């Protein structure tokens, strides 16, 4: 069932790589809504992270939503593998291939919700003709490739314009990059409902001491909801 309530999606890029199963169980127990998986290829973005086998391995630990963000190019040859690995949402970048409409068709054809990611310098003019193809638009509020970067404030206006363009269509607006209790309300007020947070969720905690994860999640959620 689609709803625009605030959803917190911790990025496992900030988790303990040697303990993914327990980290995921911890953040879900502590109240996260989605689990965000940042897939990077060292080509489209300057970093290398996870592939389909890792996604498949952690899928059995995820009881919420497995939100897989593909920062890879070309993207089309890998859609089936990530869908088979259990992704609920598969997000591709507008610039990741020559025919983004076909890419979005392929994602839905593989049984996943289709996400479209926009880099900080990407305009929204091209989004208008894709709105019937997407379930989620991910606005990057940092340059993709690394966690822990500084929030780019120019993206607030982009989200407001996207929110108006989407109207009453059942499309989530996701924000990825620099989300904290300080920036979350800015994006919620602009129209976002899915907030990806890495270091802001995982800081101060561990699988042996997960309570700080819950404190961090509640803090981001409360700040965002207060802006609505």
PDB file of C-alpha atoms in Angstrom:
ATOM      1  CA  UNK A   1       0.000   0.000   0.000  1.00  0.00           C
ATOM      2  CA  UNK A   2       1.498   3.340  -1.060  1.00  0.00           C
ATOM      3  CA  UNK A   3       1.821   6.060   1.539  1.00  0.00           C
ATOM      4  CA  UNK A   4       3.828   9.254   1.980  1.00  0.00           C
ATOM      5  CA  UNK A   5       4.730   8.778   5.634  1.00  0.00           C
ATOM      6  CA  UNK A   6       8.390   9.400   6.444  1.00  0.00           C
ATOM      7  CA  UNK A   7      10.515   6.288   5.903  1.00  0.00           C
ATOM      8  CA  UNK A   8      14.094   5.963   7.191  1.00  0.00           C
ATOM      9  CA  UNK A   9      16.375   3.828   4.996  1.00  0.00           C
ATOM     10  CA  UNK A  10      19.795   3.252   6.604  1.00  0.00           C
ATOM     11  CA  UNK A  11      22.593   2.715   4.089  1.00  0.00           C
ATOM     12  CA  UNK A  12      24.588  -0.404   4.891  1.00  0.00           C
ATOM     13  CA  UNK A  13      27.609   1.307   3.341  1.00  0.00           C
ATOM     14  CA  UNK A  14      28.102   2.673   6.870  1.00  0.00           C
ATOM     15  CA  UNK A  15      27.578  -0.682   8.593  1.00  0.00           C
ATOM     16  CA  UNK A  16      30.209  -3.186   9.735  1.00  0.00           C
ATOM     17  CA  UNK A  17      30.963  -5.107   6.515  1.00  0.00           C
ATOM     18  CA  UNK A  18      31.982  -8.217   8.480  1.00  0.00           C
ATOM     19  CA  UNK A  19      28.618  -8.288  10.258  1.00  0.00           C
ATOM     20  CA  UNK A  20      25.964  -7.393   7.673  1.00  0.00           C
ATOM     21  CA  UNK A  21      23.369  -9.927   8.828  1.00  0.00           C
ATOM     22  CA  UNK A  22      23.464  -8.773  12.442  1.00  0.00           C
ATOM     23  CA  UNK A  23      23.697  -5.090  11.443  1.00  0.00           C
ATOM     24  CA  UNK A  24      20.535  -5.410   9.338  1.00  0.00           C
ATOM     25  CA  UNK A  25      18.690  -7.232  12.107  1.00  0.00           C
ATOM     26  CA  UNK A  26      19.800  -4.489  14.517  1.00  0.00           C
ATOM     27  CA  UNK A  27      18.590  -1.534  12.426  1.00  0.00           C
ATOM     28  CA  UNK A  28      15.273  -3.266  11.709  1.00  0.00           C
ATOM     29  CA  UNK A  29      14.754  -4.058  15.392  1.00  0.00           C
ATOM     30  CA  UNK A  30      15.594  -0.428  16.163  1.00  0.00           C
ATOM     31  CA  UNK A  31      12.888   0.855  13.829  1.00  0.00           C
ATOM     32  CA  UNK A  32      14.167   1.447  10.281  1.00  0.00           C
ATOM     33  CA  UNK A  33      11.642   1.162   7.448  1.00  0.00           C
ATOM     34  CA  UNK A  34      13.828   0.174   4.476  1.00  0.00           C
ATOM     35  CA  UNK A  35      17.379  -1.152   4.050  1.00  0.00           C
ATOM     36  CA  UNK A  36      19.392   0.790   1.442  1.00  0.00           C
ATOM     37  CA  UNK A  37      22.114  -1.015  -0.511  1.00  0.00           C
ATOM     38  CA  UNK A  38      24.574   1.188  -2.446  1.00  0.00           C
ATOM     39  CA  UNK A  39      25.956  -0.697  -5.449  1.00  0.00           C
ATOM     40  CA  UNK A  40      28.982   1.039  -7.031  1.00  0.00           C
ATOM     41  CA  UNK A  41      31.112  -0.145  -9.937  1.00  0.00           C
ATOM     42  CA  UNK A  42      34.297   1.973  -9.792  1.00  0.00           C
ATOM     43  CA  UNK A  43      33.359   3.235 -13.258  1.00  0.00           C
ATOM     44  CA  UNK A  44      30.116   5.230 -13.087  1.00  0.00           C
ATOM     45  CA  UNK A  45      31.206   6.367  -9.616  1.00  0.00           C
ATOM     46  CA  UNK A  46      34.700   6.405  -8.078  1.00  0.00           C
ATOM     47  CA  UNK A  47      34.167   3.552  -5.634  1.00  0.00           C
ATOM     48  CA  UNK A  48      33.577  -0.207  -5.691  1.00  0.00           C
ATOM     49  CA  UNK A  49      31.117  -1.888  -3.340  1.00  0.00           C
ATOM     50  CA  UNK A  50      28.651  -4.772  -3.695  1.00  0.00           C
ATOM     51  CA  UNK A  51      27.366  -7.150  -6.356  1.00  0.00           C
ATOM     52  CA  UNK A  52      24.369  -9.488  -6.700  1.00  0.00           C
ATOM     53  CA  UNK A  53      25.882 -12.287  -4.535  1.00  0.00           C
ATOM     54  CA  UNK A  54      26.147  -9.933  -1.545  1.00  0.00           C
ATOM     55  CA  UNK A  55      22.566  -8.757  -2.089  1.00  0.00           C
ATOM     56  CA  UNK A  56      21.400 -12.370  -2.252  1.00  0.00           C
ATOM     57  CA  UNK A  57      23.313 -13.203   0.960  1.00  0.00           C
ATOM     58  CA  UNK A  58      21.780 -10.375   2.981  1.00  0.00           C
ATOM     59  CA  UNK A  59      18.263 -10.742   1.540  1.00  0.00           C
ATOM     60  CA  UNK A  60      17.359 -13.434   4.074  1.00  0.00           C
ATOM     61  CA  UNK A  61      18.148 -10.990   6.908  1.00  0.00           C
ATOM     62  CA  UNK A  62      15.868  -8.231   5.547  1.00  0.00           C
ATOM     63  CA  UNK A  63      12.236  -8.252   6.668  1.00  0.00           C
ATOM     64  CA  UNK A  64      11.406  -4.722   5.516  1.00  0.00           C
ATOM     65  CA  UNK A  65      12.195  -3.363   2.026  1.00  0.00           C
ATOM     66  CA  UNK A  66      15.450  -4.079   0.186  1.00  0.00           C
ATOM     67  CA  UNK A  67      16.179  -0.816  -1.613  1.00  0.00           C
ATOM     68  CA  UNK A  68      19.026  -1.355  -4.108  1.00  0.00           C
ATOM     69  CA  UNK A  69      20.626   1.755  -5.626  1.00  0.00           C
ATOM     70  CA  UNK A  70      22.596   0.893  -8.768  1.00  0.00           C
ATOM     71  CA  UNK A  71      25.389   3.409  -9.315  1.00  0.00           C
ATOM     72  CA  UNK A  72      26.661   1.402 -12.255  1.00  0.00           C
ATOM     73  CA  UNK A  73      26.955   1.782 -16.021  1.00  0.00           C
ATOM     74  CA  UNK A  74      25.932   0.013 -18.146  1.00  0.00           C
ATOM     75  CA  UNK A  75      23.055  -0.968 -15.901  1.00  0.00           C
ATOM     76  CA  UNK A  76      20.767  -3.046 -18.136  1.00  0.00           C
ATOM     77  CA  UNK A  77      22.887  -6.256 -18.179  1.00  0.00           C
ATOM     78  CA  UNK A  78      22.699  -6.499 -14.371  1.00  0.00           C
ATOM     79  CA  UNK A  79      19.003  -5.849 -13.735  1.00  0.00           C
ATOM     80  CA  UNK A  80      18.002  -9.518 -13.830  1.00  0.00           C
ATOM     81  CA  UNK A  81      20.781 -10.537 -11.433  1.00  0.00           C
ATOM     82  CA  UNK A  82      19.872  -7.929  -8.820  1.00  0.00           C
ATOM     83  CA  UNK A  83      16.167  -8.756  -9.185  1.00  0.00           C
ATOM     84  CA  UNK A  84      16.962 -12.457  -8.682  1.00  0.00           C
ATOM     85  CA  UNK A  85      19.033 -11.491  -5.620  1.00  0.00           C
ATOM     86  CA  UNK A  86      15.828 -10.194  -4.019  1.00  0.00           C
ATOM     87  CA  UNK A  87      15.712  -6.433  -4.560  1.00  0.00           C
ATOM     88  CA  UNK A  88      12.285  -4.914  -3.875  1.00  0.00           C
ATOM     89  CA  UNK A  89      13.248  -1.543  -5.360  1.00  0.00           C
ATOM     90  CA  UNK A  90      15.905  -1.208  -8.090  1.00  0.00           C
ATOM     91  CA  UNK A  91      17.082   2.324  -8.828  1.00  0.00           C
ATOM     92  CA  UNK A  92      19.112   3.317 -11.891  1.00  0.00           C
ATOM     93  CA  UNK A  93      20.632   6.694 -12.746  1.00  0.00           C
ATOM     94  CA  UNK A  94      19.227   8.789 -15.573  1.00  0.00           C
ATOM     95  CA  UNK A  95      22.707   8.900 -17.137  1.00  0.00           C
ATOM     96  CA  UNK A  96      23.532   5.206 -16.643  1.00  0.00           C
ATOM     97  CA  UNK A  97      22.545   4.150 -20.151  1.00  0.00           C
ATOM     98  CA  UNK A  98      21.352   5.514 -23.480  1.00  0.00           C
ATOM     99  CA  UNK A  99      17.702   4.469 -23.048  1.00  0.00           C
ATOM    100  CA  UNK A 100      16.495   5.045 -19.499  1.00  0.00           C
ATOM    101  CA  UNK A 101      12.859   4.321 -20.487  1.00  0.00           C
ATOM    102  CA  UNK A 102      13.903   0.823 -21.576  1.00  0.00           C
ATOM    103  CA  UNK A 103      15.888   0.397 -18.350  1.00  0.00           C
ATOM    104  CA  UNK A 104      12.858   1.281 -16.224  1.00  0.00           C
ATOM    105  CA  UNK A 105      10.712  -1.111 -18.283  1.00  0.00           C
ATOM    106  CA  UNK A 106      13.260  -3.863 -17.678  1.00  0.00           C
ATOM    107  CA  UNK A 107      13.288  -3.222 -13.920  1.00  0.00           C
ATOM    108  CA  UNK A 108       9.524  -3.508 -13.692  1.00  0.00           C
ATOM    109  CA  UNK A 109       9.589  -6.474 -16.051  1.00  0.00           C
ATOM    110  CA  UNK A 110      11.958  -8.219 -13.614  1.00  0.00           C
ATOM    111  CA  UNK A 111       9.365  -7.795 -10.857  1.00  0.00           C
ATOM    112  CA  UNK A 112      10.885  -4.875  -8.954  1.00  0.00           C
ATOM    113  CA  UNK A 113       9.682  -1.368  -8.211  1.00  0.00           C
ATOM    114  CA  UNK A 114      11.503   1.016 -10.542  1.00  0.00           C
ATOM    115  CA  UNK A 115      13.574   3.876  -9.170  1.00  0.00           C
ATOM    116  CA  UNK A 116      15.154   6.736 -11.098  1.00  0.00           C
ATOM    117  CA  UNK A 117      18.167   8.506  -9.564  1.00  0.00           C
ATOM    118  CA  UNK A 118      19.153  12.103 -10.302  1.00  0.00           C
ATOM    119  CA  UNK A 119      22.674  13.424  -9.696  1.00  0.00           C
ATOM    120  CA  UNK A 120      23.052  16.898  -8.142  1.00  0.00           C
ATOM    121  CA  UNK A 121      23.703  18.488 -11.561  1.00  0.00           C
ATOM    122  CA  UNK A 122      20.863  16.609 -13.299  1.00  0.00           C
ATOM    123  CA  UNK A 123      17.778  18.678 -14.133  1.00  0.00           C
ATOM    124  CA  UNK A 124      14.218  17.386 -13.887  1.00  0.00           C
ATOM    125  CA  UNK A 125      13.126  18.243 -17.445  1.00  0.00           C
ATOM    126  CA  UNK A 126      13.671  14.643 -18.611  1.00  0.00           C
ATOM    127  CA  UNK A 127      11.689  13.191 -15.714  1.00  0.00           C
ATOM    128  CA  UNK A 128       8.293  14.409 -16.923  1.00  0.00           C
ATOM    129  CA  UNK A 129       8.040  11.792 -19.672  1.00  0.00           C
ATOM    130  CA  UNK A 130       9.104   8.984 -17.339  1.00  0.00           C
ATOM    131  CA  UNK A 131       6.587   9.513 -14.541  1.00  0.00           C
ATOM    132  CA  UNK A 132       4.377   6.630 -15.688  1.00  0.00           C
ATOM    133  CA  UNK A 133       7.431   4.336 -15.526  1.00  0.00           C
ATOM    134  CA  UNK A 134       8.725   5.058 -12.003  1.00  0.00           C
ATOM    135  CA  UNK A 135       7.750   4.136  -8.460  1.00  0.00           C
ATOM    136  CA  UNK A 136      10.509   6.193  -6.839  1.00  0.00           C
ATOM    137  CA  UNK A 137      12.729   9.154  -7.703  1.00  0.00           C
ATOM    138  CA  UNK A 138      16.009   9.308  -5.797  1.00  0.00           C
ATOM    139  CA  UNK A 139      17.481  12.802  -5.536  1.00  0.00           C
ATOM    140  CA  UNK A 140      21.194  12.730  -4.784  1.00  0.00           C
ATOM    141  CA  UNK A 141      22.049  15.463  -2.293  1.00  0.00           C
ATOM    142  CA  UNK A 142      25.746  14.579  -2.531  1.00  0.00           C
ATOM    143  CA  UNK A 143      27.771  13.457  -5.545  1.00  0.00           C
ATOM    144  CA  UNK A 144      27.372   9.670  -5.777  1.00  0.00           C
ATOM    145  CA  UNK A 145      30.308   7.467  -4.873  1.00  0.00           C
ATOM    146  CA  UNK A 146      31.107   7.920  -1.197  1.00  0.00           C
ATOM    147  CA  UNK A 147      29.322   8.103   2.144  1.00  0.00           C
ATOM    148  CA  UNK A 148      29.737  10.899   4.658  1.00  0.00           C
ATOM    149  CA  UNK A 149      29.704  13.844   2.228  1.00  0.00           C
ATOM    150  CA  UNK A 150      28.309  17.332   2.825  1.00  0.00           C
ATOM    151  CA  UNK A 151      24.671  17.996   1.911  1.00  0.00           C
ATOM    152  CA  UNK A 152      24.127  20.066  -1.275  1.00  0.00           C
ATOM    153  CA  UNK A 153      21.422  22.632  -0.454  1.00  0.00           C
ATOM    154  CA  UNK A 154      20.526  23.451  -4.085  1.00  0.00           C
ATOM    155  CA  UNK A 155      18.665  20.135  -4.218  1.00  0.00           C
ATOM    156  CA  UNK A 156      15.893  21.399  -1.919  1.00  0.00           C
ATOM    157  CA  UNK A 157      14.415  23.449  -4.755  1.00  0.00           C
ATOM    158  CA  UNK A 158      14.713  20.449  -7.104  1.00  0.00           C
ATOM    159  CA  UNK A 159      12.657  18.331  -4.700  1.00  0.00           C
ATOM    160  CA  UNK A 160       9.954  21.020  -4.424  1.00  0.00           C
ATOM    161  CA  UNK A 161       9.646  21.120  -8.226  1.00  0.00           C
ATOM    162  CA  UNK A 162       9.587  17.318  -8.437  1.00  0.00           C
ATOM    163  CA  UNK A 163       6.881  17.136  -5.777  1.00  0.00           C
ATOM    164  CA  UNK A 164       4.725  19.534  -7.832  1.00  0.00           C
ATOM    165  CA  UNK A 165       5.423  17.598 -11.035  1.00  0.00           C
ATOM    166  CA  UNK A 166       4.493  14.251  -9.458  1.00  0.00           C
ATOM    167  CA  UNK A 167       1.155  15.549  -8.181  1.00  0.00           C
ATOM    168  CA  UNK A 168      -0.971  12.723  -6.778  1.00  0.00           C
ATOM    169  CA  UNK A 169       0.884   9.921  -8.568  1.00  0.00           C
ATOM    170  CA  UNK A 170       2.041   7.106  -6.232  1.00  0.00           C
ATOM    171  CA  UNK A 171       5.754   7.935  -6.535  1.00  0.00           C
ATOM    172  CA  UNK A 172       8.143   8.120  -3.597  1.00  0.00           C
ATOM    173  CA  UNK A 173      10.748  10.884  -3.440  1.00  0.00           C
ATOM    174  CA  UNK A 174      13.892   9.501  -1.846  1.00  0.00           C
ATOM    175  CA  UNK A 175      16.818  11.623  -0.639  1.00  0.00           C
ATOM    176  CA  UNK A 176      20.302  10.112  -0.625  1.00  0.00           C
ATOM    177  CA  UNK A 177      23.232  11.975   0.891  1.00  0.00           C
ATOM    178  CA  UNK A 178      24.014  14.051   3.947  1.00  0.00           C
ATOM    179  CA  UNK A 179      20.767  13.304   5.790  1.00  0.00           C
ATOM    180  CA  UNK A 180      20.916  14.234   9.487  1.00  0.00           C
ATOM    181  CA  UNK A 181      18.361  15.568  11.996  1.00  0.00           C
ATOM    182  CA  UNK A 182      19.314  19.022  10.652  1.00  0.00           C
ATOM    183  CA  UNK A 183      18.767  18.300   6.927  1.00  0.00           C
ATOM    184  CA  UNK A 184      15.894  15.795   7.202  1.00  0.00           C
ATOM    185  CA  UNK A 185      13.252  18.467   7.945  1.00  0.00           C
ATOM    186  CA  UNK A 186      14.368  20.541   4.942  1.00  0.00           C
ATOM    187  CA  UNK A 187      13.759  17.598   2.618  1.00  0.00           C
ATOM    188  CA  UNK A 188      10.530  16.470   4.277  1.00  0.00           C
ATOM    189  CA  UNK A 189       9.127  20.001   3.974  1.00  0.00           C
ATOM    190  CA  UNK A 190      10.136  20.043   0.288  1.00  0.00           C
ATOM    191  CA  UNK A 191       8.190  16.827  -0.357  1.00  0.00           C
ATOM    192  CA  UNK A 192      10.466  13.855   0.256  1.00  0.00           C
ATOM    193  CA  UNK A 193       9.249  10.770   2.112  1.00  0.00           C
ATOM    194  CA  UNK A 194      12.165   8.270   1.995  1.00  0.00           C
ATOM    195  CA  UNK A 195      15.350   9.415   3.737  1.00  0.00           C
ATOM    196  CA  UNK A 196      18.566   7.463   3.230  1.00  0.00           C
ATOM    197  CA  UNK A 197      21.060   7.920   6.058  1.00  0.00           C
ATOM    198  CA  UNK A 198      24.369   6.148   6.568  1.00  0.00           C
ATOM    199  CA  UNK A 199      26.744   7.564   9.130  1.00  0.00           C
ATOM    200  CA  UNK A 200      23.886   9.487  10.801  1.00  0.00           C
ATOM    201  CA  UNK A 201      22.197   6.162  11.681  1.00  0.00           C
ATOM    202  CA  UNK A 202      25.205   3.968  12.445  1.00  0.00           C
ATOM    203  CA  UNK A 203      27.294   6.462  14.441  1.00  0.00           C
ATOM    204  CA  UNK A 204      27.799   5.607  18.095  1.00  0.00           C
ATOM    205  CA  UNK A 205      26.403   2.083  17.902  1.00  0.00           C
ATOM    206  CA  UNK A 206      27.344  -1.481  17.013  1.00  0.00           C
ATOM    207  CA  UNK A 207      25.700  -4.891  16.781  1.00  0.00           C
ATOM    208  CA  UNK A 208      26.599  -5.366  20.451  1.00  0.00           C
ATOM    209  CA  UNK A 209      25.210  -1.927  21.336  1.00  0.00           C
ATOM    210  CA  UNK A 210      22.398  -1.208  18.850  1.00  0.00           C
ATOM    211  CA  UNK A 211      20.435   1.240  21.032  1.00  0.00           C
ATOM    212  CA  UNK A 212      22.186   4.286  19.462  1.00  0.00           C
ATOM    213  CA  UNK A 213      20.892   3.136  16.047  1.00  0.00           C
ATOM    214  CA  UNK A 214      17.360   3.445  17.382  1.00  0.00           C
ATOM    215  CA  UNK A 215      18.060   6.831  18.949  1.00  0.00           C
ATOM    216  CA  UNK A 216      19.499   8.076  15.647  1.00  0.00           C
ATOM    217  CA  UNK A 217      16.595   6.728  13.571  1.00  0.00           C
ATOM    218  CA  UNK A 218      14.019   8.266  15.923  1.00  0.00           C
ATOM    219  CA  UNK A 219      15.871  11.574  15.930  1.00  0.00           C
ATOM    220  CA  UNK A 220      15.908  11.808  12.110  1.00  0.00           C
ATOM    221  CA  UNK A 221      12.267  10.714  11.861  1.00  0.00           C
ATOM    222  CA  UNK A 222      11.061  13.151  14.531  1.00  0.00           C
ATOM    223  CA  UNK A 223      12.903  16.057  12.890  1.00  0.00           C
ATOM    224  CA  UNK A 224      11.431  15.199   9.482  1.00  0.00           C
ATOM    225  CA  UNK A 225       7.884  14.700  10.788  1.00  0.00           C
ATOM    226  CA  UNK A 226       8.012  17.981  12.709  1.00  0.00           C
ATOM    227  CA  UNK A 227       8.481  19.777   9.379  1.00  0.00           C
ATOM    228  CA  UNK A 228       5.270  18.366   7.874  1.00  0.00           C
TER     229      UNK A 228
END
